[in-house]
Amino acid sequence: MILGAGGGFMYVKHLQSENEILTLNNAKLNDAVEQQQAVIEQQLRDIETKTEINKQLSENNAKLTADLNLANEKFNKVNASGERRDVGALAVAKPKSIERIEGKREQQRARCFEIAQGSPLTEEELNATKKSQINAECTSIANPNYVPY
Amino acid sequence: MRVEILEVLEGHFGKDKDITVDSHMMDDLGGDEFDIVDVFVQIESKLGISIPEEETFDIMTVSALCEVVDRHVQSD
């Protein structure tokens, strides 16, 4: 009887000990699960951020592609005979002329920035109505009275 | 105006354009600075002449273009 009771007591103690270990393990597992959830949430936020960055990159890429197409259209336009102008080839044949044109365009671009930052238009810019008088880099803001023809 | 020059100008800007010696290559014919350089390159090739670049700077009208080309056709 005593032995039976002692055995039962020992069994209960053993169960209590096991239960404590299991409780501790459970707590550790809960901590681990919480940590994993935090990691997963962070990863989800990272994915959202990356998706947003990708979206912005795609938008910028589309704008740059459009600008590049426009620049190609502008620089390598097709003449009346259907021949595409090659500014690169022109620069090889007439380097000083192309450098001079680019220098002028660079000055026009600088003026565009000035105007965009609030610089008032000059009389010359306001009165420009012919193609040879306009700022080819930002005609819409530099020469409001120019009507393309 | 030399026939060769007119051919180049018409080929470049279009036969529908009313090209005269008084035409301005930007204002009347719709070109830009690169077009003018291109026209000079084509004329040089067609006539077998070479025009120093400095002499072509700021040339905008067909009359000025004819003048500089004539000068080199005679001298070359």
mmCIF file of C-alpha atoms in Angstrom:
data_model
loop_
_atom_site.group_PDB
_atom_site.id
_atom_site.type_symbol
_atom_site.label_atom_id
_atom_site.label_comp_id
_atom_site.label_asym_id
_atom_site.label_seq_id
_atom_site.Cartn_x
_atom_site.Cartn_y
_atom_site.Cartn_z
ATOM 1 C CA MET A 1 0.000 0.000 0.000
ATOM 2 C CA ILE A 2 2.791 2.380 1.051
ATOM 3 C CA LEU A 3 4.798 1.313 -1.911
ATOM 4 C CA GLY A 4 1.817 1.893 -4.142
ATOM 5 C CA ALA A 5 1.234 5.330 -2.655
ATOM 6 C CA GLY A 6 4.964 6.139 -2.970
ATOM 7 C CA GLY A 7 4.928 4.968 -6.554
ATOM 8 C CA GLY A 8 1.850 7.123 -7.251
ATOM 9 C CA PHE A 9 3.454 10.114 -5.577
ATOM 10 C CA MET A 10 6.613 9.663 -7.630
ATOM 11 C CA TYR A 11 4.521 9.297 -10.762
ATOM 12 C CA VAL A 12 2.636 12.491 -10.012
ATOM 13 C CA LYS A 13 5.894 14.334 -9.275
ATOM 14 C CA HIS A 14 7.266 13.024 -12.527
ATOM 15 C CA LEU A 15 4.171 14.213 -14.334
ATOM 16 C CA GLN A 16 4.434 17.628 -12.654
ATOM 17 C CA SER A 17 8.084 17.847 -13.694
ATOM 18 C CA GLU A 18 7.205 16.828 -17.244
ATOM 19 C CA ASN A 19 4.373 19.320 -17.230
ATOM 20 C CA GLU A 20 6.725 22.124 -16.143
ATOM 21 C CA ILE A 21 9.150 21.199 -18.886
ATOM 22 C CA LEU A 22 6.322 21.120 -21.404
ATOM 23 C CA THR A 23 5.041 24.467 -20.164
ATOM 24 C CA LEU A 24 8.499 25.953 -20.516
ATOM 25 C CA ASN A 25 8.860 24.430 -23.967
ATOM 26 C CA ASN A 26 5.460 25.749 -24.908
ATOM 27 C CA ALA A 27 6.443 29.227 -23.772
ATOM 28 C CA LYS A 28 9.639 28.968 -25.820
ATOM 29 C CA LEU A 29 7.633 27.812 -28.813
ATOM 30 C CA ASN A 30 5.228 30.702 -28.377
ATOM 31 C CA ASP A 31 8.185 33.078 -28.272
ATOM 32 C CA ALA A 32 9.587 31.467 -31.388
ATOM 33 C CA VAL A 33 6.222 31.716 -33.137
ATOM 34 C CA GLU A 34 5.968 35.387 -32.179
ATOM 35 C CA GLN A 35 9.476 35.997 -33.460
ATOM 36 C CA GLN A 36 8.674 34.194 -36.690
ATOM 37 C CA GLN A 37 5.479 36.209 -37.055
ATOM 38 C CA ALA A 38 7.485 39.401 -36.571
ATOM 39 C CA VAL A 39 9.959 38.218 -39.199
ATOM 40 C CA ILE A 40 7.133 37.353 -41.593
ATOM 41 C CA GLU A 41 5.481 40.745 -41.005
ATOM 42 C CA GLN A 42 8.806 42.478 -41.636
ATOM 43 C CA GLN A 43 9.256 40.449 -44.808
ATOM 44 C CA LEU A 44 5.759 41.417 -45.933
ATOM 45 C CA ARG A 45 6.583 45.087 -45.283
ATOM 46 C CA ASP A 46 9.855 44.636 -47.211
ATOM 47 C CA ILE A 47 7.952 43.093 -50.099
ATOM 48 C CA GLU A 48 5.537 46.038 -50.094
ATOM 49 C CA THR A 49 8.447 48.476 -50.073
ATOM 50 C CA LYS A 50 10.197 46.596 -52.866
ATOM 51 C CA THR A 51 6.972 46.475 -54.870
ATOM 52 C CA GLU A 52 6.575 50.233 -54.454
ATOM 53 C CA ILE A 53 10.215 50.815 -55.463
ATOM 54 C CA ASN A 54 9.734 48.543 -58.481
ATOM 55 C CA LYS A 55 6.622 50.474 -59.426
ATOM 56 C CA GLN A 56 8.500 53.780 -59.182
ATOM 57 C CA LEU A 57 11.419 52.360 -61.168
ATOM 58 C CA SER A 58 9.020 51.141 -63.847
ATOM 59 C CA GLU A 59 7.360 54.550 -64.008
ATOM 60 C CA ASN A 60 10.733 56.317 -64.200
ATOM 61 C CA ASN A 61 11.873 53.835 -66.805
ATOM 62 C CA ALA A 62 8.772 54.511 -68.883
ATOM 63 C CA LYS A 63 9.374 58.264 -68.638
ATOM 64 C CA LEU A 64 13.043 57.873 -69.552
ATOM 65 C CA THR A 65 12.145 55.606 -72.455
ATOM 66 C CA ALA A 66 9.639 58.191 -73.662
ATOM 67 C CA ASP A 67 12.287 60.928 -73.317
ATOM 68 C CA LEU A 68 14.810 58.760 -75.135
ATOM 69 C CA ASN A 69 12.344 58.079 -77.944
ATOM 70 C CA LEU A 70 11.614 61.783 -78.157
ATOM 71 C CA ALA A 71 15.343 62.581 -78.206
ATOM 72 C CA ASN A 72 15.928 59.938 -80.873
ATOM 73 C CA GLU A 73 13.034 61.326 -82.859
ATOM 74 C CA LYS A 74 14.425 64.819 -82.459
ATOM 75 C CA PHE A 75 18.060 64.044 -83.161
ATOM 76 C CA ASN A 76 17.724 61.253 -85.670
ATOM 77 C CA LYS A 77 14.613 62.439 -87.454
ATOM 78 C CA VAL A 78 13.652 61.271 -90.917
ATOM 79 C CA ASN A 79 14.031 63.702 -93.810
ATOM 80 C CA ALA A 80 11.702 64.165 -96.773
ATOM 81 C CA SER A 81 13.471 61.388 -98.674
ATOM 82 C CA GLY A 82 12.851 58.957 -95.853
ATOM 83 C CA GLU A 83 16.490 58.920 -94.752
ATOM 84 C CA ARG A 84 17.064 58.884 -91.016
ATOM 85 C CA ARG A 85 19.439 61.567 -89.845
ATOM 86 C CA ASP A 86 22.422 60.241 -87.933
ATOM 87 C CA VAL A 87 23.721 62.947 -85.619
ATOM 88 C CA GLY A 88 26.617 60.676 -84.648
ATOM 89 C CA ALA A 89 27.746 60.504 -88.275
ATOM 90 C CA LEU A 90 27.292 64.265 -88.618
ATOM 91 C CA ALA A 91 29.456 64.774 -85.536
ATOM 92 C CA VAL A 92 32.206 62.754 -87.209
ATOM 93 C CA ALA A 93 31.907 64.699 -90.476
ATOM 94 C CA LYS A 94 31.455 68.143 -88.905
ATOM 95 C CA PRO A 95 32.648 67.989 -85.277
ATOM 96 C CA LYS A 96 32.991 71.735 -84.738
ATOM 97 C CA SER A 97 29.512 72.439 -86.051
ATOM 98 C CA ILE A 98 27.896 69.797 -83.863
ATOM 99 C CA GLU A 99 29.912 70.923 -80.838
ATOM 100 C CA ARG A 100 28.759 74.471 -81.482
ATOM 101 C CA ILE A 101 25.114 73.390 -81.704
ATOM 102 C CA GLU A 102 25.432 71.352 -78.538
ATOM 103 C CA GLY A 103 27.036 74.315 -76.762
ATOM 104 C CA LYS A 104 24.093 76.471 -77.748
ATOM 105 C CA ARG A 105 21.627 73.795 -76.618
ATOM 106 C CA GLU A 106 23.464 73.528 -73.307
ATOM 107 C CA GLN A 107 23.045 77.260 -72.757
ATOM 108 C CA GLN A 108 19.368 76.916 -73.633
ATOM 109 C CA ARG A 109 18.963 74.096 -71.114
ATOM 110 C CA ALA A 110 20.589 76.246 -68.417
ATOM 111 C CA ARG A 111 18.156 79.024 -69.265
ATOM 112 C CA CYS A 112 15.277 76.534 -68.988
ATOM 113 C CA PHE A 113 16.302 75.811 -65.384
ATOM 114 C CA GLU A 114 16.482 79.531 -64.626
ATOM 115 C CA ILE A 115 12.984 80.055 -66.016
ATOM 116 C CA ALA A 116 11.664 77.021 -64.144
ATOM 117 C CA GLN A 117 13.066 78.508 -60.931
ATOM 118 C CA GLY A 118 11.224 81.771 -61.492
ATOM 119 C CA SER A 119 13.472 83.904 -63.662
ATOM 120 C CA PRO A 120 11.318 86.350 -65.665
ATOM 121 C CA LEU A 121 11.229 85.993 -69.451
ATOM 122 C CA THR A 122 13.192 88.493 -71.508
ATOM 123 C CA GLU A 123 11.603 90.630 -74.234
ATOM 124 C CA GLU A 124 13.446 88.518 -76.791
ATOM 125 C CA GLU A 125 11.964 85.320 -75.358
ATOM 126 C CA LEU A 126 8.488 86.803 -75.160
ATOM 127 C CA ASN A 127 8.621 88.115 -78.721
ATOM 128 C CA ALA A 128 10.008 84.944 -80.272
ATOM 129 C CA THR A 129 7.630 83.756 -82.973
ATOM 130 C CA LYS A 130 10.041 82.148 -85.413
ATOM 131 C CA LYS A 131 11.767 78.790 -85.079
ATOM 132 C CA SER A 132 15.224 80.371 -85.253
ATOM 133 C CA GLN A 133 14.338 82.605 -82.293
ATOM 134 C CA ILE A 134 13.051 80.055 -79.814
ATOM 135 C CA ASN A 135 14.651 78.077 -77.024
ATOM 136 C CA ALA A 136 14.380 74.616 -78.545
ATOM 137 C CA GLU A 137 14.889 72.922 -75.186
ATOM 138 C CA CYS A 138 11.805 74.246 -73.401
ATOM 139 C CA THR A 139 9.789 76.242 -75.887
ATOM 140 C CA SER A 140 6.541 75.892 -73.958
ATOM 141 C CA ILE A 141 7.860 77.831 -70.970
ATOM 142 C CA ALA A 142 10.499 80.024 -72.644
ATOM 143 C CA ASN A 143 8.537 81.258 -75.642
ATOM 144 C CA PRO A 144 4.822 81.434 -74.793
ATOM 145 C CA ASN A 145 4.015 83.375 -77.968
ATOM 146 C CA TYR A 146 5.587 80.867 -80.328
ATOM 147 C CA VAL A 147 3.067 78.866 -82.305
ATOM 148 C CA PRO A 148 4.600 75.802 -84.002
ATOM 149 C CA TYR A 149 4.047 75.888 -87.752
ATOM 150 C CA MET B 1 20.508 78.518 -107.518
ATOM 151 C CA ARG B 2 22.460 75.447 -108.569
ATOM 152 C CA VAL B 3 20.294 72.477 -109.513
ATOM 153 C CA GLU B 4 22.316 70.234 -107.196
ATOM 154 C CA ILE B 5 21.640 72.497 -104.227
ATOM 155 C CA LEU B 6 17.925 72.589 -104.992
ATOM 156 C CA GLU B 7 17.878 68.803 -105.324
ATOM 157 C CA VAL B 8 19.502 68.390 -101.929
ATOM 158 C CA LEU B 9 17.180 70.914 -100.299
ATOM 159 C CA GLU B 10 14.075 69.334 -101.852
ATOM 160 C CA GLY B 11 15.261 65.869 -100.932
ATOM 161 C CA HIS B 12 15.857 66.992 -97.386
ATOM 162 C CA PHE B 13 12.991 69.355 -96.639
ATOM 163 C CA GLY B 14 10.439 68.136 -99.179
ATOM 164 C CA LYS B 15 9.422 68.996 -102.720
ATOM 165 C CA ASP B 16 6.209 70.484 -101.420
ATOM 166 C CA LYS B 17 8.183 73.325 -99.853
ATOM 167 C CA ASP B 18 8.464 76.521 -101.824
ATOM 168 C CA ILE B 19 12.248 76.728 -101.815
ATOM 169 C CA THR B 20 13.743 79.976 -103.074
ATOM 170 C CA VAL B 21 17.017 81.780 -102.444
ATOM 171 C CA ASP B 22 15.184 83.838 -99.847
ATOM 172 C CA SER B 23 14.070 80.784 -97.884
ATOM 173 C CA HIS B 24 15.247 80.528 -94.299
ATOM 174 C CA MET B 25 16.131 76.914 -93.593
ATOM 175 C CA MET B 26 14.686 77.016 -90.074
ATOM 176 C CA ASP B 27 11.890 79.556 -90.263
ATOM 177 C CA ASP B 28 10.587 78.717 -93.744
ATOM 178 C CA LEU B 29 11.658 75.140 -94.360
ATOM 179 C CA GLY B 30 11.160 73.833 -90.806
ATOM 180 C CA GLY B 31 14.680 72.558 -90.246
ATOM 181 C CA ASP B 32 16.878 72.787 -87.192
ATOM 182 C CA GLU B 33 20.611 73.432 -86.793
ATOM 183 C CA PHE B 34 21.401 69.750 -87.346
ATOM 184 C CA ASP B 35 19.466 69.811 -90.630
ATOM 185 C CA ILE B 36 21.646 72.650 -91.886
ATOM 186 C CA VAL B 37 24.815 70.701 -91.077
ATOM 187 C CA ASP B 38 23.268 67.655 -92.760
ATOM 188 C CA VAL B 39 22.471 69.700 -95.877
ATOM 189 C CA PHE B 40 26.068 70.908 -96.100
ATOM 190 C CA VAL B 41 27.360 67.340 -95.778
ATOM 191 C CA GLN B 42 25.027 66.210 -98.569
ATOM 192 C CA ILE B 43 26.002 69.102 -100.842
ATOM 193 C CA GLU B 44 29.697 68.490 -100.271
ATOM 194 C CA SER B 45 29.209 64.835 -101.163
ATOM 195 C CA LYS B 46 27.106 65.613 -104.241
ATOM 196 C CA LEU B 47 29.448 68.267 -105.627
ATOM 197 C CA GLY B 48 32.686 66.658 -104.456
ATOM 198 C CA ILE B 49 33.797 69.726 -102.568
ATOM 199 C CA SER B 50 34.963 70.426 -99.045
ATOM 200 C CA ILE B 51 33.835 73.515 -97.175
ATOM 201 C CA PRO B 52 35.633 74.509 -93.967
ATOM 202 C CA GLU B 53 33.206 74.256 -91.087
ATOM 203 C CA GLU B 54 33.867 77.792 -89.904
ATOM 204 C CA GLU B 55 32.396 79.107 -93.146
ATOM 205 C CA THR B 56 29.123 77.313 -92.539
ATOM 206 C CA PHE B 57 28.499 78.610 -89.026
ATOM 207 C CA ASP B 58 25.354 80.721 -88.695
ATOM 208 C CA ILE B 59 24.267 80.150 -92.283
ATOM 209 C CA MET B 60 20.495 80.053 -92.215
ATOM 210 C CA THR B 61 19.296 81.212 -95.622
ATOM 211 C CA VAL B 62 19.464 79.436 -98.953
ATOM 212 C CA SER B 63 21.128 82.498 -100.510
ATOM 213 C CA ALA B 64 23.964 82.390 -97.953
ATOM 214 C CA LEU B 65 24.282 78.650 -98.492
ATOM 215 C CA CYS B 66 24.483 79.123 -102.296
ATOM 216 C CA GLU B 67 27.087 81.825 -101.863
ATOM 217 C CA VAL B 68 29.455 79.704 -99.799
ATOM 218 C CA VAL B 69 28.936 76.643 -101.999
ATOM 219 C CA ASP B 70 29.549 78.675 -105.187
ATOM 220 C CA ARG B 71 32.745 80.028 -103.727
ATOM 221 C CA HIS B 72 34.072 76.513 -103.183
ATOM 222 C CA VAL B 73 32.841 75.044 -106.445
ATOM 223 C CA GLN B 74 34.800 77.750 -108.244
ATOM 224 C CA SER B 75 37.912 77.384 -106.123
ATOM 225 C CA ASP B 76 38.042 73.557 -105.806
#
